[in-house]
Amino acid sequence: MQEEREKTGELAEFLRTRRARLTPEQVGLPSGERRRIPGLRRAEVAILAGISVDWYTWLEQGRDIQVSIQVLDGLSRALRMNDIERKHLFLLAAGHLPPSNQAPQNKVSRLLQDFLDRQGESPAFVVNSRWDVVAWNQAAILVFGDYEAMSARDRNSIWRLFTTNNAKRMLGDSWEANAKHRLAQFRANYANTVGDPWWGEFIEDLHQQSKEFREWWPLHQVINVPEGEKLLNHPVVGSLRFGHLSFQAMDSVDLQVTVNIPLDTPTIERMRKLLSAVTR
């Protein structure tokens, strides 16, 4: 009960601060007479969001009321929230992330690409919400394949994991555990994409191409935990032992950065051998 009161209080404060930072001119409303306090009035926010003034007032008062996805979306638009703020609003008000209403991001900033390139012998790449690999460094190409030469479908890490023999050869006995883990993460993203036809088509294609996917998809396993070590059997240099680190790009909540860090000296030496062969 105390936790619920704290959450409604946080929601009320969050709405007040978002309202206070806006001016009528920013949202297309006349400024009118001089205002005693900065920001929009509650009635103005309610009009912009398409809800009653009483309903919005109750939210700012921290009352325990239920709000729909449509109301929260209306508030996020009215208060000019960015994607991160919109997700925070949904977590505070509904306890879950909003359904995705944007196309997945397919490009990264110059700064993020520079970060990938500076990882040296650590294969690093970026995936979007569909698990498409959208950026990578040279080490990632040498370990996982030439993403530049792949089709858009083959650059999807879930597709490659379930439909190519290369993934099974490299992961060996750990392929099943790795595939189940990735599938659970994929399902977690799928739950936030209401109304996007891409997911249905992609899942149907995977059903057609992979018997393991057909068997595991109905199990509805949903997990989202970091991985530990990964042992890969590279066709040229042999065993590669990596530690796996993933994190979200702060300038885009749609992107996840993954860095595979060599865990022993032989792996570092083998990665340097692969890289030196390219730079000769």
PDB file of C-alpha atoms in Angstrom:
ATOM      1  CA  MET A   1       0.000   0.000   0.000  1.00  0.00           C
ATOM      2  CA  GLN A   2       2.820   2.404   0.913  1.00  0.00           C
ATOM      3  CA  GLU A   3       4.580   1.580  -2.356  1.00  0.00           C
ATOM      4  CA  GLU A   4       1.424   2.376  -4.363  1.00  0.00           C
ATOM      5  CA  ARG A   5       1.047   5.732  -2.594  1.00  0.00           C
ATOM      6  CA  GLU A   6       4.654   6.578  -3.364  1.00  0.00           C
ATOM      7  CA  LYS A   7       4.168   5.702  -7.036  1.00  0.00           C
ATOM      8  CA  THR A   8       1.043   7.844  -7.422  1.00  0.00           C
ATOM      9  CA  GLY A   9       2.907  10.654  -5.674  1.00  0.00           C
ATOM     10  CA  GLU A  10       5.790  10.326  -8.137  1.00  0.00           C
ATOM     11  CA  LEU A  11       3.342  10.369 -11.033  1.00  0.00           C
ATOM     12  CA  ALA A  12       1.707  13.541  -9.719  1.00  0.00           C
ATOM     13  CA  GLU A  13       5.058  15.280  -9.312  1.00  0.00           C
ATOM     14  CA  PHE A  14       6.247  14.118 -12.729  1.00  0.00           C
ATOM     15  CA  LEU A  15       3.136  15.545 -14.421  1.00  0.00           C
ATOM     16  CA  ARG A  16       3.480  18.844 -12.565  1.00  0.00           C
ATOM     17  CA  THR A  17       7.109  19.271 -13.614  1.00  0.00           C
ATOM     18  CA  ARG A  18       6.343  18.438 -17.263  1.00  0.00           C
ATOM     19  CA  ARG A  19       3.465  20.948 -17.240  1.00  0.00           C
ATOM     20  CA  ALA A  20       5.573  23.681 -15.627  1.00  0.00           C
ATOM     21  CA  ARG A  21       8.276  23.607 -18.287  1.00  0.00           C
ATOM     22  CA  LEU A  22       5.917  24.429 -21.186  1.00  0.00           C
ATOM     23  CA  THR A  23       4.520  27.764 -22.344  1.00  0.00           C
ATOM     24  CA  PRO A  24       1.197  28.255 -24.159  1.00  0.00           C
ATOM     25  CA  GLU A  25       3.073  29.412 -27.258  1.00  0.00           C
ATOM     26  CA  GLN A  26       4.996  26.112 -27.402  1.00  0.00           C
ATOM     27  CA  VAL A  27       1.788  24.104 -27.663  1.00  0.00           C
ATOM     28  CA  GLY A  28      -0.127  26.472 -29.963  1.00  0.00           C
ATOM     29  CA  LEU A  29      -2.266  28.212 -27.331  1.00  0.00           C
ATOM     30  CA  PRO A  30      -2.664  31.982 -26.784  1.00  0.00           C
ATOM     31  CA  SER A  31      -0.662  33.273 -23.828  1.00  0.00           C
ATOM     32  CA  GLY A  32      -3.487  35.510 -22.604  1.00  0.00           C
ATOM     33  CA  GLU A  33      -2.999  37.534 -19.442  1.00  0.00           C
ATOM     34  CA  ARG A  34       0.158  37.460 -17.370  1.00  0.00           C
ATOM     35  CA  ARG A  35       0.499  34.257 -15.356  1.00  0.00           C
ATOM     36  CA  ARG A  36       1.394  34.082 -11.699  1.00  0.00           C
ATOM     37  CA  ILE A  37       3.272  30.790 -12.110  1.00  0.00           C
ATOM     38  CA  PRO A  38       5.174  29.398 -15.111  1.00  0.00           C
ATOM     39  CA  GLY A  39       3.863  26.633 -17.335  1.00  0.00           C
ATOM     40  CA  LEU A  40       0.513  25.472 -18.618  1.00  0.00           C
ATOM     41  CA  ARG A  41      -2.657  25.392 -16.576  1.00  0.00           C
ATOM     42  CA  ARG A  42      -4.256  22.057 -15.745  1.00  0.00           C
ATOM     43  CA  ALA A  43      -7.246  22.903 -17.915  1.00  0.00           C
ATOM     44  CA  GLU A  44      -4.972  23.551 -20.884  1.00  0.00           C
ATOM     45  CA  VAL A  45      -3.233  20.192 -20.496  1.00  0.00           C
ATOM     46  CA  ALA A  46      -6.612  18.465 -20.234  1.00  0.00           C
ATOM     47  CA  ILE A  47      -7.835  20.110 -23.451  1.00  0.00           C
ATOM     48  CA  LEU A  48      -4.658  19.183 -25.317  1.00  0.00           C
ATOM     49  CA  ALA A  49      -4.840  15.579 -24.052  1.00  0.00           C
ATOM     50  CA  GLY A  50      -8.564  15.195 -24.789  1.00  0.00           C
ATOM     51  CA  ILE A  51      -9.590  14.394 -21.196  1.00  0.00           C
ATOM     52  CA  SER A  52     -11.689  16.162 -18.577  1.00  0.00           C
ATOM     53  CA  VAL A  53     -10.130  18.747 -16.264  1.00  0.00           C
ATOM     54  CA  ASP A  54     -11.327  16.774 -13.229  1.00  0.00           C
ATOM     55  CA  TRP A  55      -9.634  13.591 -14.493  1.00  0.00           C
ATOM     56  CA  TYR A  56      -6.329  15.348 -15.038  1.00  0.00           C
ATOM     57  CA  THR A  57      -6.594  17.136 -11.684  1.00  0.00           C
ATOM     58  CA  TRP A  58      -7.077  13.813  -9.917  1.00  0.00           C
ATOM     59  CA  LEU A  59      -3.881  12.519 -11.541  1.00  0.00           C
ATOM     60  CA  GLU A  60      -1.907  15.534 -10.318  1.00  0.00           C
ATOM     61  CA  GLN A  61      -3.418  15.124  -6.876  1.00  0.00           C
ATOM     62  CA  GLY A  62      -2.030  11.611  -6.716  1.00  0.00           C
ATOM     63  CA  ARG A  63      -5.380   9.861  -6.542  1.00  0.00           C
ATOM     64  CA  ASP A  64      -5.372   6.122  -7.180  1.00  0.00           C
ATOM     65  CA  ILE A  65      -7.284   5.972 -10.470  1.00  0.00           C
ATOM     66  CA  GLN A  66      -6.940   3.740 -13.514  1.00  0.00           C
ATOM     67  CA  VAL A  67      -5.900   5.325 -16.801  1.00  0.00           C
ATOM     68  CA  SER A  68      -5.998   3.822 -20.267  1.00  0.00           C
ATOM     69  CA  ILE A  69      -3.216   3.609 -22.837  1.00  0.00           C
ATOM     70  CA  GLN A  70      -5.077   6.205 -24.909  1.00  0.00           C
ATOM     71  CA  VAL A  71      -5.145   8.678 -21.997  1.00  0.00           C
ATOM     72  CA  LEU A  72      -1.443   8.212 -21.278  1.00  0.00           C
ATOM     73  CA  ASP A  73      -0.575   8.637 -24.937  1.00  0.00           C
ATOM     74  CA  GLY A  74      -2.666  11.808 -25.023  1.00  0.00           C
ATOM     75  CA  LEU A  75      -0.846  13.163 -21.978  1.00  0.00           C
ATOM     76  CA  SER A  76       2.576  12.337 -23.413  1.00  0.00           C
ATOM     77  CA  ARG A  77       1.723  14.249 -26.601  1.00  0.00           C
ATOM     78  CA  ALA A  78       0.148  17.180 -24.764  1.00  0.00           C
ATOM     79  CA  LEU A  79       3.186  17.553 -22.495  1.00  0.00           C
ATOM     80  CA  ARG A  80       5.657  17.150 -25.386  1.00  0.00           C
ATOM     81  CA  MET A  81       7.384  14.158 -23.798  1.00  0.00           C
ATOM     82  CA  ASN A  82      10.285  12.479 -25.515  1.00  0.00           C
ATOM     83  CA  ASP A  83      10.485   8.694 -25.797  1.00  0.00           C
ATOM     84  CA  ILE A  84      12.279   8.230 -22.478  1.00  0.00           C
ATOM     85  CA  GLU A  85       9.769  10.439 -20.644  1.00  0.00           C
ATOM     86  CA  ARG A  86       6.854   8.608 -22.282  1.00  0.00           C
ATOM     87  CA  LYS A  87       8.148   5.279 -21.030  1.00  0.00           C
ATOM     88  CA  HIS A  88       8.644   6.728 -17.550  1.00  0.00           C
ATOM     89  CA  LEU A  89       5.050   7.997 -17.598  1.00  0.00           C
ATOM     90  CA  PHE A  90       3.717   4.539 -18.470  1.00  0.00           C
ATOM     91  CA  LEU A  91       5.813   2.842 -15.789  1.00  0.00           C
ATOM     92  CA  LEU A  92       4.556   5.252 -13.130  1.00  0.00           C
ATOM     93  CA  ALA A  93       0.903   5.236 -14.209  1.00  0.00           C
ATOM     94  CA  ALA A  94       0.386   1.696 -15.521  1.00  0.00           C
ATOM     95  CA  GLY A  95       3.336  -0.336 -14.279  1.00  0.00           C
ATOM     96  CA  HIS A  96       4.474  -1.363 -17.768  1.00  0.00           C
ATOM     97  CA  LEU A  97       6.170   0.072 -20.835  1.00  0.00           C
ATOM     98  CA  PRO A  98       4.008   1.595 -23.581  1.00  0.00           C
ATOM     99  CA  PRO A  99       3.328  -0.287 -26.797  1.00  0.00           C
ATOM    100  CA  SER A 100       5.777   0.725 -29.484  1.00  0.00           C
ATOM    101  CA  ASN A 101       4.345   3.167 -32.007  1.00  0.00           C
ATOM    102  CA  GLN A 102       7.520   3.996 -33.889  1.00  0.00           C
ATOM    103  CA  ALA A 103       9.513   2.305 -36.618  1.00  0.00           C
ATOM    104  CA  PRO A 104      12.637   0.623 -35.247  1.00  0.00           C
ATOM    105  CA  GLN A 105      15.819   2.658 -35.416  1.00  0.00           C
ATOM    106  CA  ASN A 106      18.213   1.520 -38.136  1.00  0.00           C
ATOM    107  CA  LYS A 107      21.066   3.997 -37.721  1.00  0.00           C
ATOM    108  CA  VAL A 108      23.371   5.006 -34.891  1.00  0.00           C
ATOM    109  CA  SER A 109      25.016   8.305 -34.068  1.00  0.00           C
ATOM    110  CA  ARG A 110      28.584   9.030 -35.137  1.00  0.00           C
ATOM    111  CA  LEU A 111      29.609   8.994 -31.479  1.00  0.00           C
ATOM    112  CA  LEU A 112      28.170   5.521 -30.910  1.00  0.00           C
ATOM    113  CA  GLN A 113      29.882   4.180 -34.042  1.00  0.00           C
ATOM    114  CA  ASP A 114      33.165   5.654 -32.807  1.00  0.00           C
ATOM    115  CA  PHE A 115      32.622   3.847 -29.509  1.00  0.00           C
ATOM    116  CA  LEU A 116      32.185   0.528 -31.329  1.00  0.00           C
ATOM    117  CA  ASP A 117      35.282   1.100 -33.462  1.00  0.00           C
ATOM    118  CA  ARG A 118      37.392   1.831 -30.384  1.00  0.00           C
ATOM    119  CA  GLN A 119      36.664  -1.559 -28.790  1.00  0.00           C
ATOM    120  CA  GLY A 120      39.639  -3.120 -30.596  1.00  0.00           C
ATOM    121  CA  GLU A 121      39.659  -6.906 -30.184  1.00  0.00           C
ATOM    122  CA  SER A 122      36.244  -6.879 -28.477  1.00  0.00           C
ATOM    123  CA  PRO A 123      33.483  -7.699 -30.998  1.00  0.00           C
ATOM    124  CA  ALA A 124      30.785  -5.069 -30.492  1.00  0.00           C
ATOM    125  CA  PHE A 125      27.481  -4.387 -32.221  1.00  0.00           C
ATOM    126  CA  VAL A 126      24.134  -2.631 -31.781  1.00  0.00           C
ATOM    127  CA  VAL A 127      20.654  -4.116 -32.205  1.00  0.00           C
ATOM    128  CA  ASN A 128      17.295  -2.376 -32.379  1.00  0.00           C
ATOM    129  CA  SER A 129      14.004  -3.509 -30.826  1.00  0.00           C
ATOM    130  CA  ARG A 130      13.533  -6.132 -33.560  1.00  0.00           C
ATOM    131  CA  TRP A 131      17.037  -7.539 -32.896  1.00  0.00           C
ATOM    132  CA  ASP A 132      18.310  -6.269 -36.245  1.00  0.00           C
ATOM    133  CA  VAL A 133      22.044  -5.590 -36.085  1.00  0.00           C
ATOM    134  CA  VAL A 134      22.289  -1.942 -37.169  1.00  0.00           C
ATOM    135  CA  ALA A 135      25.943  -1.138 -36.343  1.00  0.00           C
ATOM    136  CA  TRP A 136      29.133  -3.111 -35.665  1.00  0.00           C
ATOM    137  CA  ASN A 137      32.914  -2.953 -35.499  1.00  0.00           C
ATOM    138  CA  GLN A 138      35.579  -4.837 -37.432  1.00  0.00           C
ATOM    139  CA  ALA A 139      36.045  -7.418 -34.691  1.00  0.00           C
ATOM    140  CA  ALA A 140      32.333  -8.293 -34.871  1.00  0.00           C
ATOM    141  CA  ILE A 141      32.592  -8.864 -38.619  1.00  0.00           C
ATOM    142  CA  LEU A 142      35.545 -11.213 -38.156  1.00  0.00           C
ATOM    143  CA  VAL A 143      33.735 -13.280 -35.521  1.00  0.00           C
ATOM    144  CA  PHE A 144      30.064 -13.193 -36.518  1.00  0.00           C
ATOM    145  CA  GLY A 145      30.163 -12.505 -40.261  1.00  0.00           C
ATOM    146  CA  ASP A 146      30.183  -9.621 -42.723  1.00  0.00           C
ATOM    147  CA  TYR A 147      27.043  -7.708 -41.777  1.00  0.00           C
ATOM    148  CA  GLU A 148      27.582  -5.276 -44.640  1.00  0.00           C
ATOM    149  CA  ALA A 149      27.226  -8.103 -47.169  1.00  0.00           C
ATOM    150  CA  MET A 150      24.177  -9.671 -45.489  1.00  0.00           C
ATOM    151  CA  SER A 151      20.565  -9.117 -46.449  1.00  0.00           C
ATOM    152  CA  ALA A 152      18.343  -7.209 -44.037  1.00  0.00           C
ATOM    153  CA  ARG A 153      16.787 -10.500 -42.882  1.00  0.00           C
ATOM    154  CA  ASP A 154      20.169 -12.165 -42.298  1.00  0.00           C
ATOM    155  CA  ARG A 155      21.314  -9.209 -40.187  1.00  0.00           C
ATOM    156  CA  ASN A 156      18.567 -10.068 -37.706  1.00  0.00           C
ATOM    157  CA  SER A 157      20.351 -11.871 -34.863  1.00  0.00           C
ATOM    158  CA  ILE A 158      17.308 -14.010 -33.963  1.00  0.00           C
ATOM    159  CA  TRP A 159      16.892 -15.133 -37.569  1.00  0.00           C
ATOM    160  CA  ARG A 160      20.561 -16.070 -37.909  1.00  0.00           C
ATOM    161  CA  LEU A 161      20.578 -17.844 -34.561  1.00  0.00           C
ATOM    162  CA  PHE A 162      17.666 -20.128 -35.484  1.00  0.00           C
ATOM    163  CA  THR A 163      18.120 -20.597 -39.217  1.00  0.00           C
ATOM    164  CA  THR A 164      21.864 -20.851 -39.909  1.00  0.00           C
ATOM    165  CA  ASN A 165      24.265 -23.711 -39.269  1.00  0.00           C
ATOM    166  CA  ASN A 166      27.030 -21.217 -38.561  1.00  0.00           C
ATOM    167  CA  ALA A 167      25.487 -20.203 -35.241  1.00  0.00           C
ATOM    168  CA  LYS A 168      25.120 -23.822 -34.146  1.00  0.00           C
ATOM    169  CA  ARG A 169      28.715 -24.635 -35.136  1.00  0.00           C
ATOM    170  CA  MET A 170      30.165 -21.683 -33.258  1.00  0.00           C
ATOM    171  CA  LEU A 171      28.118 -22.130 -30.085  1.00  0.00           C
ATOM    172  CA  GLY A 172      28.298 -25.936 -30.027  1.00  0.00           C
ATOM    173  CA  ASP A 173      26.753 -27.474 -26.908  1.00  0.00           C
ATOM    174  CA  SER A 174      25.739 -24.039 -25.581  1.00  0.00           C
ATOM    175  CA  TRP A 175      23.600 -23.212 -28.628  1.00  0.00           C
ATOM    176  CA  GLU A 176      20.315 -24.372 -27.088  1.00  0.00           C
ATOM    177  CA  ALA A 177      20.749 -22.382 -23.870  1.00  0.00           C
ATOM    178  CA  ASN A 178      21.820 -19.314 -25.824  1.00  0.00           C
ATOM    179  CA  ALA A 179      18.934 -19.638 -28.281  1.00  0.00           C
ATOM    180  CA  LYS A 180      16.341 -20.001 -25.499  1.00  0.00           C
ATOM    181  CA  HIS A 181      17.756 -16.972 -23.728  1.00  0.00           C
ATOM    182  CA  ARG A 182      17.630 -14.859 -26.884  1.00  0.00           C
ATOM    183  CA  LEU A 183      14.143 -16.078 -27.696  1.00  0.00           C
ATOM    184  CA  ALA A 184      12.895 -14.993 -24.278  1.00  0.00           C
ATOM    185  CA  GLN A 185      14.398 -11.523 -24.787  1.00  0.00           C
ATOM    186  CA  PHE A 186      12.833 -11.383 -28.251  1.00  0.00           C
ATOM    187  CA  ARG A 187       9.410 -12.235 -26.786  1.00  0.00           C
ATOM    188  CA  ALA A 188       9.801  -9.497 -24.184  1.00  0.00           C
ATOM    189  CA  ASN A 189      10.264  -6.953 -27.004  1.00  0.00           C
ATOM    190  CA  TYR A 190       7.375  -8.486 -28.933  1.00  0.00           C
ATOM    191  CA  ALA A 191       5.036  -7.786 -26.000  1.00  0.00           C
ATOM    192  CA  ASN A 192       5.624  -4.046 -26.475  1.00  0.00           C
ATOM    193  CA  THR A 193       4.764  -3.896 -30.188  1.00  0.00           C
ATOM    194  CA  VAL A 194       0.990  -4.041 -30.357  1.00  0.00           C
ATOM    195  CA  GLY A 195      -0.309  -3.592 -33.900  1.00  0.00           C
ATOM    196  CA  ASP A 196       2.992  -3.916 -35.773  1.00  0.00           C
ATOM    197  CA  PRO A 197       2.440  -6.470 -38.583  1.00  0.00           C
ATOM    198  CA  TRP A 198       6.190  -7.065 -39.014  1.00  0.00           C
ATOM    199  CA  TRP A 199       6.321  -9.223 -35.901  1.00  0.00           C
ATOM    200  CA  GLY A 200       3.554 -11.571 -37.007  1.00  0.00           C
ATOM    201  CA  GLU A 201       5.145 -12.099 -40.415  1.00  0.00           C
ATOM    202  CA  PHE A 202       8.601 -12.613 -38.945  1.00  0.00           C
ATOM    203  CA  ILE A 203       7.379 -15.104 -36.345  1.00  0.00           C
ATOM    204  CA  GLU A 204       5.470 -17.050 -38.987  1.00  0.00           C
ATOM    205  CA  ASP A 205       8.606 -17.234 -41.158  1.00  0.00           C
ATOM    206  CA  LEU A 206      10.598 -18.525 -38.194  1.00  0.00           C
ATOM    207  CA  HIS A 207       7.945 -21.182 -37.602  1.00  0.00           C
ATOM    208  CA  GLN A 208       8.483 -22.321 -41.166  1.00  0.00           C
ATOM    209  CA  GLN A 209      12.292 -22.338 -40.979  1.00  0.00           C
ATOM    210  CA  SER A 210      13.121 -23.691 -37.503  1.00  0.00           C
ATOM    211  CA  LYS A 211      11.708 -26.705 -35.678  1.00  0.00           C
ATOM    212  CA  GLU A 212      13.272 -25.481 -32.413  1.00  0.00           C
ATOM    213  CA  PHE A 213      11.470 -22.183 -32.766  1.00  0.00           C
ATOM    214  CA  ARG A 214       8.185 -24.023 -33.373  1.00  0.00           C
ATOM    215  CA  GLU A 215       8.714 -26.050 -30.199  1.00  0.00           C
ATOM    216  CA  TRP A 216       9.876 -23.248 -27.904  1.00  0.00           C
ATOM    217  CA  TRP A 217       7.737 -20.288 -28.985  1.00  0.00           C
ATOM    218  CA  PRO A 218       4.504 -21.677 -27.427  1.00  0.00           C
ATOM    219  CA  LEU A 219       6.267 -22.030 -24.047  1.00  0.00           C
ATOM    220  CA  HIS A 220       5.975 -18.252 -23.501  1.00  0.00           C
ATOM    221  CA  GLN A 221       9.217 -17.938 -21.583  1.00  0.00           C
ATOM    222  CA  VAL A 222       9.976 -14.287 -20.885  1.00  0.00           C
ATOM    223  CA  ILE A 223      13.243 -13.387 -19.190  1.00  0.00           C
ATOM    224  CA  ASN A 224      15.550 -10.415 -19.378  1.00  0.00           C
ATOM    225  CA  VAL A 225      18.778 -11.072 -17.527  1.00  0.00           C
ATOM    226  CA  PRO A 226      22.386 -10.400 -18.521  1.00  0.00           C
ATOM    227  CA  GLU A 227      24.448 -13.233 -19.885  1.00  0.00           C
ATOM    228  CA  GLY A 228      27.757 -14.414 -18.480  1.00  0.00           C
ATOM    229  CA  GLU A 229      30.462 -16.103 -20.489  1.00  0.00           C
ATOM    230  CA  LYS A 230      30.295 -17.214 -24.090  1.00  0.00           C
ATOM    231  CA  LEU A 231      32.587 -19.803 -25.690  1.00  0.00           C
ATOM    232  CA  LEU A 232      32.730 -19.684 -29.496  1.00  0.00           C
ATOM    233  CA  ASN A 233      34.402 -22.085 -31.897  1.00  0.00           C
ATOM    234  CA  HIS A 234      35.752 -19.851 -34.665  1.00  0.00           C
ATOM    235  CA  PRO A 235      36.434 -21.652 -37.993  1.00  0.00           C
ATOM    236  CA  VAL A 236      39.824 -19.943 -38.451  1.00  0.00           C
ATOM    237  CA  VAL A 237      41.410 -19.376 -35.019  1.00  0.00           C
ATOM    238  CA  GLY A 238      39.541 -21.881 -32.852  1.00  0.00           C
ATOM    239  CA  SER A 239      38.150 -21.246 -29.353  1.00  0.00           C
ATOM    240  CA  LEU A 240      37.237 -17.704 -28.337  1.00  0.00           C
ATOM    241  CA  ARG A 241      36.140 -17.009 -24.762  1.00  0.00           C
ATOM    242  CA  PHE A 242      34.185 -13.823 -24.168  1.00  0.00           C
ATOM    243  CA  GLY A 243      32.384 -12.081 -21.361  1.00  0.00           C
ATOM    244  CA  HIS A 244      29.117 -10.566 -22.517  1.00  0.00           C
ATOM    245  CA  LEU A 245      28.033  -7.025 -21.623  1.00  0.00           C
ATOM    246  CA  SER A 246      24.848  -5.337 -22.912  1.00  0.00           C
ATOM    247  CA  PHE A 247      23.453  -1.903 -22.142  1.00  0.00           C
ATOM    248  CA  GLN A 248      20.974   0.575 -23.529  1.00  0.00           C
ATOM    249  CA  ALA A 249      22.101   3.587 -25.538  1.00  0.00           C
ATOM    250  CA  MET A 250      20.991   6.606 -23.512  1.00  0.00           C
ATOM    251  CA  ASP A 251      20.347   8.754 -26.590  1.00  0.00           C
ATOM    252  CA  SER A 252      17.985   6.110 -27.999  1.00  0.00           C
ATOM    253  CA  VAL A 253      15.984   3.665 -25.897  1.00  0.00           C
ATOM    254  CA  ASP A 254      15.373   1.567 -29.039  1.00  0.00           C
ATOM    255  CA  LEU A 255      19.036   0.522 -29.259  1.00  0.00           C
ATOM    256  CA  GLN A 256      20.972  -2.053 -27.246  1.00  0.00           C
ATOM    257  CA  VAL A 257      24.771  -2.109 -27.346  1.00  0.00           C
ATOM    258  CA  THR A 258      26.586  -5.432 -26.901  1.00  0.00           C
ATOM    259  CA  VAL A 259      30.316  -5.780 -26.259  1.00  0.00           C
ATOM    260  CA  ASN A 260      32.004  -9.199 -26.156  1.00  0.00           C
ATOM    261  CA  ILE A 261      35.133  -8.817 -24.011  1.00  0.00           C
ATOM    262  CA  PRO A 262      37.973 -11.379 -24.349  1.00  0.00           C
ATOM    263  CA  LEU A 263      38.384 -13.204 -21.040  1.00  0.00           C
ATOM    264  CA  ASP A 264      41.820 -14.736 -21.476  1.00  0.00           C
ATOM    265  CA  THR A 265      45.139 -14.159 -23.194  1.00  0.00           C
ATOM    266  CA  PRO A 266      44.630 -16.791 -25.940  1.00  0.00           C
ATOM    267  CA  THR A 267      41.389 -15.091 -26.994  1.00  0.00           C
ATOM    268  CA  ILE A 268      43.080 -11.684 -27.110  1.00  0.00           C
ATOM    269  CA  GLU A 269      45.927 -13.087 -29.198  1.00  0.00           C
ATOM    270  CA  ARG A 270      43.564 -14.847 -31.592  1.00  0.00           C
ATOM    271  CA  MET A 271      41.462 -11.723 -32.056  1.00  0.00           C
ATOM    272  CA  ARG A 272      44.619  -9.705 -32.760  1.00  0.00           C
ATOM    273  CA  LYS A 273      45.641 -12.316 -35.325  1.00  0.00           C
ATOM    274  CA  LEU A 274      42.278 -11.958 -37.104  1.00  0.00           C
ATOM    275  CA  LEU A 275      42.469  -8.176 -37.048  1.00  0.00           C
ATOM    276  CA  SER A 276      46.067  -8.023 -38.236  1.00  0.00           C
ATOM    277  CA  ALA A 277      45.214 -10.202 -41.255  1.00  0.00           C
ATOM    278  CA  VAL A 278      42.682  -7.575 -42.336  1.00  0.00           C
ATOM    279  CA  THR A 279      44.945  -4.541 -41.865  1.00  0.00           C
ATOM    280  CA  ARG A 280      47.948  -5.949 -43.782  1.00  0.00           C
TER     281      ARG A 280
END
